[in-house]
């Protein structure tokens, strides 16, 4: 007489293996999700930068801080279910040199941000 099924030991080993795999995979999954979310911020900060540069080349100055209506892009702060809030500020732009900062701050996590600092007409950096 043959009995079909698994022993308790076999089931226990399978549960342990699944637990080990979940322990390894879950942190990697979380990291990947956060990278994708921060990529959204980097893309939007880049779009704001390009719009600010275009505005500066056309007008010779930057718009008032956070005045997205002056830019030729949609205001990213009006998107529903947004992950970041966006702001920009003039850091002393003159007629010949543009200096500004664009910041994306994570909604609900104010210590998490992406920031672009335009240092002069050529140099800038993202943090």
PDB file of C-alpha atoms in Angstrom:
ATOM      1  CA  UNK A   1       0.000   0.000   0.000  1.00  0.00           C
ATOM      2  CA  UNK A   2       1.533   3.288  -1.163  1.00  0.00           C
ATOM      3  CA  UNK A   3       0.749   6.555   0.554  1.00  0.00           C
ATOM      4  CA  UNK A   4       0.944   9.740  -1.481  1.00  0.00           C
ATOM      5  CA  UNK A   5       2.019  13.021   0.103  1.00  0.00           C
ATOM      6  CA  UNK A   6       4.894  14.759   1.814  1.00  0.00           C
ATOM      7  CA  UNK A   7       6.394  14.162   5.190  1.00  0.00           C
ATOM      8  CA  UNK A   8       6.440  16.886   7.795  1.00  0.00           C
ATOM      9  CA  UNK A   9      10.221  17.158   7.437  1.00  0.00           C
ATOM     10  CA  UNK A  10       9.974  17.758   3.679  1.00  0.00           C
ATOM     11  CA  UNK A  11       7.371  20.480   4.183  1.00  0.00           C
ATOM     12  CA  UNK A  12       9.490  22.100   6.886  1.00  0.00           C
ATOM     13  CA  UNK A  13      12.538  22.178   4.597  1.00  0.00           C
ATOM     14  CA  UNK A  14      10.499  23.793   1.800  1.00  0.00           C
ATOM     15  CA  UNK A  15       9.139  26.451   4.187  1.00  0.00           C
ATOM     16  CA  UNK A  16      12.669  27.220   5.411  1.00  0.00           C
ATOM     17  CA  UNK A  17      13.970  27.561   1.839  1.00  0.00           C
ATOM     18  CA  UNK A  18      11.099  29.895   0.900  1.00  0.00           C
ATOM     19  CA  UNK A  19      11.793  31.968   4.021  1.00  0.00           C
ATOM     20  CA  UNK A  20      15.473  32.304   3.137  1.00  0.00           C
ATOM     21  CA  UNK A  21      14.649  33.331  -0.436  1.00  0.00           C
ATOM     22  CA  UNK A  22      12.111  35.899   0.784  1.00  0.00           C
ATOM     23  CA  UNK A  23      14.644  37.324   3.239  1.00  0.00           C
ATOM     24  CA  UNK A  24      17.108  37.875   0.408  1.00  0.00           C
ATOM     25  CA  UNK A  25      14.631  39.059  -2.248  1.00  0.00           C
ATOM     26  CA  UNK A  26      12.481  41.505  -0.259  1.00  0.00           C
ATOM     27  CA  UNK A  27      15.213  44.094   0.507  1.00  0.00           C
ATOM     28  CA  UNK A  28      16.333  44.002  -3.131  1.00  0.00           C
ATOM     29  CA  UNK A  29      12.744  44.547  -4.275  1.00  0.00           C
ATOM     30  CA  UNK A  30      12.356  47.520  -1.926  1.00  0.00           C
ATOM     31  CA  UNK A  31      15.626  49.032  -3.160  1.00  0.00           C
ATOM     32  CA  UNK A  32      14.549  48.651  -6.783  1.00  0.00           C
ATOM     33  CA  UNK A  33      11.201  50.335  -6.106  1.00  0.00           C
ATOM     34  CA  UNK A  34      12.926  53.304  -4.405  1.00  0.00           C
ATOM     35  CA  UNK A  35      15.353  53.681  -7.325  1.00  0.00           C
ATOM     36  CA  UNK A  36      12.416  53.832  -9.724  1.00  0.00           C
ATOM     37  CA  UNK A  37      10.701  56.446  -7.571  1.00  0.00           C
ATOM     38  CA  UNK A  38      13.820  58.599  -7.378  1.00  0.00           C
ATOM     39  CA  UNK A  39      14.210  58.317 -11.164  1.00  0.00           C
ATOM     40  CA  UNK A  40      10.859  60.127 -11.449  1.00  0.00           C
ATOM     41  CA  UNK A  41      12.300  63.004  -9.427  1.00  0.00           C
ATOM     42  CA  UNK A  42      15.490  63.153 -11.492  1.00  0.00           C
ATOM     43  CA  UNK A  43      13.478  63.291 -14.727  1.00  0.00           C
ATOM     44  CA  UNK A  44      11.174  66.047 -13.464  1.00  0.00           C
ATOM     45  CA  UNK A  45      14.073  68.072 -12.032  1.00  0.00           C
ATOM     46  CA  UNK A  46      15.740  67.800 -15.442  1.00  0.00           C
ATOM     47  CA  UNK A  47      12.592  69.035 -17.195  1.00  0.00           C
ATOM     48  CA  UNK A  48      12.366  72.006 -14.826  1.00  0.00           C
ATOM     49  CA  UNK A  49      16.051  72.796 -15.430  1.00  0.00           C
ATOM     50  CA  UNK A  50      15.589  72.793 -19.190  1.00  0.00           C
ATOM     51  CA  UNK A  51      12.493  75.012 -18.886  1.00  0.00           C
ATOM     52  CA  UNK A  52      14.370  77.457 -16.616  1.00  0.00           C
ATOM     53  CA  UNK A  53      17.283  77.623 -19.054  1.00  0.00           C
ATOM     54  CA  UNK A  54      14.920  78.226 -21.986  1.00  0.00           C
ATOM     55  CA  UNK A  55      13.158  80.972 -20.034  1.00  0.00           C
ATOM     56  CA  UNK A  56      16.496  82.586 -19.132  1.00  0.00           C
ATOM     57  CA  UNK A  57      17.693  82.537 -22.764  1.00  0.00           C
ATOM     58  CA  UNK A  58      14.409  84.081 -23.989  1.00  0.00           C
ATOM     59  CA  UNK A  59      13.799  86.665 -21.228  1.00  0.00           C
ATOM     60  CA  UNK A  60      17.269  87.226 -19.748  1.00  0.00           C
ATOM     61  CA  UNK A  61      16.107  86.497 -16.193  1.00  0.00           C
ATOM     62  CA  UNK A  62      14.496  83.700 -14.228  1.00  0.00           C
ATOM     63  CA  UNK A  63      10.828  83.679 -13.204  1.00  0.00           C
ATOM     64  CA  UNK A  64       9.860  84.334  -9.597  1.00  0.00           C
ATOM     65  CA  UNK A  65      10.574  81.426  -7.267  1.00  0.00           C
ATOM     66  CA  UNK A  66       8.205  78.493  -7.834  1.00  0.00           C
ATOM     67  CA  UNK A  67       6.259  80.323 -10.547  1.00  0.00           C
ATOM     68  CA  UNK A  68       5.658  77.311 -12.776  1.00  0.00           C
ATOM     69  CA  UNK A  69       3.048  79.258 -14.781  1.00  0.00           C
ATOM     70  CA  UNK A  70       5.869  81.237 -16.421  1.00  0.00           C
ATOM     71  CA  UNK A  71       7.563  78.073 -17.648  1.00  0.00           C
ATOM     72  CA  UNK A  72       6.535  76.147 -20.746  1.00  0.00           C
ATOM     73  CA  UNK A  73       5.984  72.894 -18.833  1.00  0.00           C
ATOM     74  CA  UNK A  74       3.108  71.513 -16.808  1.00  0.00           C
ATOM     75  CA  UNK A  75       3.399  72.158 -13.095  1.00  0.00           C
ATOM     76  CA  UNK A  76       4.591  68.825 -11.628  1.00  0.00           C
ATOM     77  CA  UNK A  77       3.069  69.772  -8.260  1.00  0.00           C
ATOM     78  CA  UNK A  78      -0.447  69.492  -9.708  1.00  0.00           C
ATOM     79  CA  UNK A  79      -0.133  65.782 -10.529  1.00  0.00           C
ATOM     80  CA  UNK A  80      -2.378  63.534  -8.439  1.00  0.00           C
ATOM     81  CA  UNK A  81      -0.681  60.825  -6.366  1.00  0.00           C
ATOM     82  CA  UNK A  82       2.666  62.556  -6.747  1.00  0.00           C
ATOM     83  CA  UNK A  83       5.683  61.168  -4.915  1.00  0.00           C
ATOM     84  CA  UNK A  84       7.638  64.440  -4.824  1.00  0.00           C
ATOM     85  CA  UNK A  85       6.948  68.150  -4.500  1.00  0.00           C
ATOM     86  CA  UNK A  86       9.048  70.435  -6.665  1.00  0.00           C
ATOM     87  CA  UNK A  87      10.357  73.933  -6.159  1.00  0.00           C
ATOM     88  CA  UNK A  88      12.966  76.187  -7.704  1.00  0.00           C
ATOM     89  CA  UNK A  89      14.615  79.345  -6.521  1.00  0.00           C
ATOM     90  CA  UNK A  90      16.853  81.970  -8.027  1.00  0.00           C
ATOM     91  CA  UNK A  91      20.277  82.009  -6.382  1.00  0.00           C
ATOM     92  CA  UNK A  92      21.412  85.370  -7.727  1.00  0.00           C
ATOM     93  CA  UNK A  93      20.942  85.234 -11.487  1.00  0.00           C
ATOM     94  CA  UNK A  94      22.209  88.247 -13.401  1.00  0.00           C
ATOM     95  CA  UNK A  95      21.836  89.165 -17.055  1.00  0.00           C
ATOM     96  CA  UNK A  96      24.888  87.106 -17.961  1.00  0.00           C
ATOM     97  CA  UNK A  97      25.073  84.344 -15.339  1.00  0.00           C
ATOM     98  CA  UNK A  98      22.252  82.092 -14.206  1.00  0.00           C
ATOM     99  CA  UNK A  99      22.310  80.503 -10.751  1.00  0.00           C
ATOM    100  CA  UNK A 100      19.386  78.540  -9.390  1.00  0.00           C
ATOM    101  CA  UNK A 101      18.412  75.495  -7.352  1.00  0.00           C
ATOM    102  CA  UNK A 102      15.705  72.968  -8.227  1.00  0.00           C
ATOM    103  CA  UNK A 103      14.604  70.674  -5.393  1.00  0.00           C
ATOM    104  CA  UNK A 104      12.350  67.613  -5.380  1.00  0.00           C
ATOM    105  CA  UNK A 105      11.299  66.619  -1.847  1.00  0.00           C
ATOM    106  CA  UNK A 106       9.684  63.243  -1.214  1.00  0.00           C
ATOM    107  CA  UNK A 107       6.087  63.503   0.022  1.00  0.00           C
ATOM    108  CA  UNK A 108       5.927  62.083   3.543  1.00  0.00           C
ATOM    109  CA  UNK A 109       9.721  61.752   3.761  1.00  0.00           C
ATOM    110  CA  UNK A 110      11.090  65.302   4.020  1.00  0.00           C
ATOM    111  CA  UNK A 111      14.637  64.012   4.522  1.00  0.00           C
ATOM    112  CA  UNK A 112      14.598  62.454   1.038  1.00  0.00           C
ATOM    113  CA  UNK A 113      15.226  64.745  -1.924  1.00  0.00           C
ATOM    114  CA  UNK A 114      16.864  65.256  -5.279  1.00  0.00           C
ATOM    115  CA  UNK A 115      18.481  68.635  -5.802  1.00  0.00           C
ATOM    116  CA  UNK A 116      20.069  70.352  -8.809  1.00  0.00           C
ATOM    117  CA  UNK A 117      22.271  73.359  -8.159  1.00  0.00           C
ATOM    118  CA  UNK A 118      23.208  75.439 -11.207  1.00  0.00           C
ATOM    119  CA  UNK A 119      26.482  77.101 -10.233  1.00  0.00           C
ATOM    120  CA  UNK A 120      27.049  79.169 -13.373  1.00  0.00           C
ATOM    121  CA  UNK A 121      26.233  79.001 -17.079  1.00  0.00           C
ATOM    122  CA  UNK A 122      28.221  75.806 -17.543  1.00  0.00           C
ATOM    123  CA  UNK A 123      28.619  74.077 -14.185  1.00  0.00           C
ATOM    124  CA  UNK A 124      25.969  72.358 -12.133  1.00  0.00           C
ATOM    125  CA  UNK A 125      25.556  69.277 -10.003  1.00  0.00           C
ATOM    126  CA  UNK A 126      22.827  66.961  -8.815  1.00  0.00           C
ATOM    127  CA  UNK A 127      22.690  65.624  -5.263  1.00  0.00           C
TER     128      UNK A 127
END
